Amino acid sequence: SSEITIPKDALPLAGAEGPIPGLDPAKLKGLVFDDRNAKKEGKWTEGTGLKGFVGHAYIYASAGSNSSVTWQFEAPNTGKFDLRISYLPHENRSSRVKVLVNTRAGASPHSINMQKAAPLENDFISLGTFSLTKGEAVSVVISTDGSDGNAHADALQVLPVE
């Protein structure tokens, strides 16, 4: 029978989209960019059925959909950085998802088998260590080009290498 009072700071604490059901990007090491921070082309579907995702959801696109997702950022400092993407494995994922890292030094192509679990903590896989200059433009692109199943995109992690 008491009146319900909502604290004035409830919405800022929850964020504009409500509480984060997945891993909070702000609590992970390094810089973490969620799939909602990426530019999407083609048809991507948002999902939450596989647990362990970063942020509010993950996205996936089917083979032959000519879809891509691109994270763009500027290097926070000069130094070496481990660039990682996160994905959740599933039998409908592609065994050859194309991932392209673009830096000032050039393009670095990768093929990821997303049917197998990512080997690092929080379902991340390393794309390699890159020497970057502060303010350098970097992009990481996941595409369905040549895939034999769904491509999955969840987050990009940028970790300084000491």
mmCIF file of C-alpha atoms in Angstrom:
data_model
loop_
_atom_site.group_PDB
_atom_site.id
_atom_site.type_symbol
_atom_site.label_atom_id
_atom_site.label_comp_id
_atom_site.label_asym_id
_atom_site.label_seq_id
_atom_site.Cartn_x
_atom_site.Cartn_y
_atom_site.Cartn_z
ATOM 1 C CA SER A 1 0.000 0.000 0.000
ATOM 2 C CA SER A 2 3.040 2.275 0.076
ATOM 3 C CA GLU A 3 3.766 4.641 -2.759
ATOM 4 C CA ILE A 4 6.425 3.415 -5.193
ATOM 5 C CA THR A 5 9.257 5.882 -5.660
ATOM 6 C CA ILE A 6 11.710 5.575 -8.539
ATOM 7 C CA PRO A 7 15.103 7.131 -7.730
ATOM 8 C CA LYS A 8 16.016 10.126 -9.893
ATOM 9 C CA ASP A 9 19.235 8.438 -11.043
ATOM 10 C CA ALA A 10 17.524 5.164 -12.112
ATOM 11 C CA LEU A 11 17.546 5.862 -15.860
ATOM 12 C CA PRO A 12 21.150 7.108 -16.060
ATOM 13 C CA LEU A 13 22.279 4.030 -14.147
ATOM 14 C CA ALA A 14 20.384 1.731 -16.496
ATOM 15 C CA GLY A 15 21.364 3.563 -19.678
ATOM 16 C CA ALA A 16 19.126 4.738 -22.497
ATOM 17 C CA GLU A 17 18.307 1.150 -23.507
ATOM 18 C CA GLY A 18 17.829 -0.267 -20.029
ATOM 19 C CA PRO A 19 20.132 -2.567 -18.097
ATOM 20 C CA ILE A 20 22.831 -4.377 -20.069
ATOM 21 C CA PRO A 21 21.898 -8.080 -20.176
ATOM 22 C CA GLY A 22 25.329 -9.204 -21.416
ATOM 23 C CA LEU A 23 28.889 -8.409 -20.434
ATOM 24 C CA ASP A 24 29.313 -4.698 -19.731
ATOM 25 C CA PRO A 25 31.844 -3.351 -22.293
ATOM 26 C CA ALA A 26 32.989 -0.716 -19.781
ATOM 27 C CA LYS A 27 34.066 -3.463 -17.355
ATOM 28 C CA LEU A 28 36.206 -5.382 -19.864
ATOM 29 C CA LYS A 29 39.948 -4.722 -20.334
ATOM 30 C CA GLY A 30 41.123 -2.158 -22.883
ATOM 31 C CA LEU A 31 38.808 -0.344 -25.268
ATOM 32 C CA VAL A 32 35.730 -2.368 -26.168
ATOM 33 C CA PHE A 33 33.381 -1.418 -28.984
ATOM 34 C CA ASP A 34 30.021 -3.215 -29.057
ATOM 35 C CA ASP A 35 28.306 -4.199 -32.312
ATOM 36 C CA ARG A 36 26.006 -1.216 -31.768
ATOM 37 C CA ASN A 37 29.101 1.003 -32.249
ATOM 38 C CA ALA A 38 29.760 -0.470 -35.702
ATOM 39 C CA LYS A 39 28.571 0.462 -39.189
ATOM 40 C CA LYS A 40 26.391 -2.283 -40.642
ATOM 41 C CA GLU A 41 25.743 -2.962 -44.327
ATOM 42 C CA GLY A 42 23.360 -5.622 -45.576
ATOM 43 C CA LYS A 43 20.969 -7.671 -43.451
ATOM 44 C CA TRP A 44 22.039 -8.293 -39.865
ATOM 45 C CA THR A 45 19.789 -9.888 -37.258
ATOM 46 C CA GLU A 46 20.120 -9.122 -33.557
ATOM 47 C CA GLY A 47 20.147 -12.062 -31.156
ATOM 48 C CA THR A 48 20.392 -12.828 -27.447
ATOM 49 C CA GLY A 49 19.798 -16.593 -27.442
ATOM 50 C CA LEU A 50 23.466 -17.546 -27.022
ATOM 51 C CA LYS A 51 24.730 -16.450 -23.616
ATOM 52 C CA GLY A 52 28.046 -14.702 -22.995
ATOM 53 C CA PHE A 53 27.569 -11.843 -25.454
ATOM 54 C CA VAL A 54 28.869 -8.315 -24.927
ATOM 55 C CA GLY A 55 26.403 -5.476 -24.371
ATOM 56 C CA HIS A 56 22.743 -5.700 -25.296
ATOM 57 C CA ALA A 57 22.961 -8.414 -27.978
ATOM 58 C CA TYR A 58 25.046 -9.797 -30.830
ATOM 59 C CA ILE A 59 24.350 -9.709 -34.555
ATOM 60 C CA TYR A 60 24.593 -12.290 -37.313
ATOM 61 C CA ALA A 61 24.147 -12.394 -41.089
ATOM 62 C CA SER A 62 23.695 -15.319 -43.445
ATOM 63 C CA ALA A 63 25.990 -16.490 -46.212
ATOM 64 C CA GLY A 64 25.329 -14.815 -49.546
ATOM 65 C CA SER A 65 23.712 -11.757 -47.948
ATOM 66 C CA ASN A 66 26.564 -9.406 -48.972
ATOM 67 C CA SER A 67 26.648 -8.109 -45.404
ATOM 68 C CA SER A 68 29.479 -6.508 -43.479
ATOM 69 C CA VAL A 69 30.016 -4.816 -40.162
ATOM 70 C CA THR A 70 32.823 -2.291 -39.655
ATOM 71 C CA TRP A 71 34.311 -0.910 -36.460
ATOM 72 C CA GLN A 72 36.339 2.262 -36.918
ATOM 73 C CA PHE A 73 38.452 3.896 -34.240
ATOM 74 C CA GLU A 74 41.537 6.024 -33.721
ATOM 75 C CA ALA A 75 44.505 4.537 -31.900
ATOM 76 C CA PRO A 76 44.408 5.877 -28.327
ATOM 77 C CA ASN A 77 48.224 5.995 -28.019
ATOM 78 C CA THR A 78 51.359 5.083 -29.912
ATOM 79 C CA GLY A 79 52.340 1.496 -29.243
ATOM 80 C CA LYS A 80 51.474 -2.115 -29.876
ATOM 81 C CA PHE A 81 47.885 -3.297 -29.573
ATOM 82 C CA ASP A 82 46.253 -6.705 -29.638
ATOM 83 C CA LEU A 83 43.066 -6.409 -31.706
ATOM 84 C CA ARG A 84 40.389 -8.959 -30.841
ATOM 85 C CA ILE A 85 36.848 -9.712 -31.927
ATOM 86 C CA SER A 86 34.265 -11.633 -29.947
ATOM 87 C CA TYR A 87 31.767 -14.120 -31.291
ATOM 88 C CA LEU A 88 29.702 -16.999 -29.970
ATOM 89 C CA PRO A 89 30.115 -20.368 -31.709
ATOM 90 C CA HIS A 90 27.214 -22.299 -33.169
ATOM 91 C CA GLU A 91 26.773 -25.106 -35.690
ATOM 92 C CA ASN A 92 25.098 -22.685 -38.136
ATOM 93 C CA ARG A 93 28.123 -20.346 -38.141
ATOM 94 C CA SER A 94 30.540 -20.193 -41.025
ATOM 95 C CA SER A 95 33.805 -22.101 -40.883
ATOM 96 C CA ARG A 96 35.431 -19.291 -42.884
ATOM 97 C CA VAL A 97 34.293 -15.832 -41.843
ATOM 98 C CA LYS A 98 36.414 -13.139 -43.454
ATOM 99 C CA VAL A 99 37.814 -10.485 -41.124
ATOM 100 C CA LEU A 100 39.962 -7.637 -42.412
ATOM 101 C CA VAL A 101 42.057 -5.312 -40.237
ATOM 102 C CA ASN A 102 43.046 -2.056 -41.945
ATOM 103 C CA THR A 103 45.850 0.082 -40.498
ATOM 104 C CA ARG A 104 48.308 2.598 -41.920
ATOM 105 C CA ALA A 105 50.672 -0.345 -42.537
ATOM 106 C CA GLY A 106 48.113 -2.048 -44.806
ATOM 107 C CA ALA A 107 45.418 -4.695 -44.755
ATOM 108 C CA SER A 108 45.635 -7.872 -42.691
ATOM 109 C CA PRO A 109 43.118 -10.556 -43.794
ATOM 110 C CA HIS A 110 41.920 -13.370 -41.522
ATOM 111 C CA SER A 111 39.579 -16.330 -41.822
ATOM 112 C CA ILE A 112 37.812 -17.384 -38.622
ATOM 113 C CA ASN A 113 36.022 -20.679 -38.014
ATOM 114 C CA MET A 114 33.047 -19.473 -35.966
ATOM 115 C CA GLN A 115 31.767 -23.010 -35.474
ATOM 116 C CA LYS A 116 34.560 -23.423 -32.910
ATOM 117 C CA ALA A 117 34.726 -21.530 -29.613
ATOM 118 C CA ALA A 118 36.922 -18.438 -29.492
ATOM 119 C CA PRO A 119 40.031 -19.301 -27.438
ATOM 120 C CA LEU A 120 40.325 -16.210 -25.218
ATOM 121 C CA GLU A 121 38.461 -14.987 -22.160
ATOM 122 C CA ASN A 122 34.929 -13.685 -22.799
ATOM 123 C CA ASP A 123 34.775 -15.394 -26.221
ATOM 124 C CA PHE A 124 37.396 -13.217 -27.930
ATOM 125 C CA ILE A 125 39.917 -14.245 -30.576
ATOM 126 C CA SER A 126 43.076 -12.292 -31.400
ATOM 127 C CA LEU A 127 43.553 -10.880 -34.890
ATOM 128 C CA GLY A 128 47.178 -10.119 -34.057
ATOM 129 C CA THR A 129 49.397 -7.438 -32.586
ATOM 130 C CA PHE A 130 49.550 -4.165 -34.501
ATOM 131 C CA SER A 131 51.919 -1.207 -34.119
ATOM 132 C CA LEU A 132 49.781 1.919 -34.141
ATOM 133 C CA THR A 133 50.416 5.642 -33.882
ATOM 134 C CA LYS A 134 48.257 7.823 -31.664
ATOM 135 C CA GLY A 135 45.280 9.085 -33.687
ATOM 136 C CA GLU A 136 45.833 6.558 -36.504
ATOM 137 C CA ALA A 137 42.611 5.449 -38.196
ATOM 138 C CA VAL A 138 41.962 1.723 -37.846
ATOM 139 C CA SER A 139 39.082 -0.395 -39.095
ATOM 140 C CA VAL A 140 38.061 -3.991 -38.521
ATOM 141 C CA VAL A 141 35.568 -5.519 -40.977
ATOM 142 C CA ILE A 142 33.643 -8.778 -40.640
ATOM 143 C CA SER A 143 31.889 -9.887 -43.821
ATOM 144 C CA THR A 144 29.791 -12.718 -45.199
ATOM 145 C CA ASP A 145 31.802 -12.719 -48.434
ATOM 146 C CA GLY A 146 32.662 -16.359 -49.204
ATOM 147 C CA SER A 147 31.152 -17.690 -45.983
ATOM 148 C CA ASP A 148 29.513 -21.101 -45.721
ATOM 149 C CA GLY A 149 27.187 -20.184 -42.859
ATOM 150 C CA ASN A 150 26.275 -17.263 -40.624
ATOM 151 C CA ALA A 151 28.837 -14.614 -39.747
ATOM 152 C CA HIS A 152 28.619 -13.432 -36.135
ATOM 153 C CA ALA A 153 29.691 -10.031 -34.794
ATOM 154 C CA ASP A 154 29.621 -9.027 -31.146
ATOM 155 C CA ALA A 155 32.467 -6.735 -30.096
ATOM 156 C CA LEU A 156 35.935 -5.402 -30.876
ATOM 157 C CA GLN A 157 38.544 -5.211 -28.107
ATOM 158 C CA VAL A 158 41.693 -3.082 -28.349
ATOM 159 C CA LEU A 159 44.294 -4.084 -25.751
ATOM 160 C CA PRO A 160 47.673 -2.406 -25.253
ATOM 161 C CA VAL A 161 50.559 -4.894 -25.370
ATOM 162 C CA GLU A 162 53.175 -4.296 -22.693
#
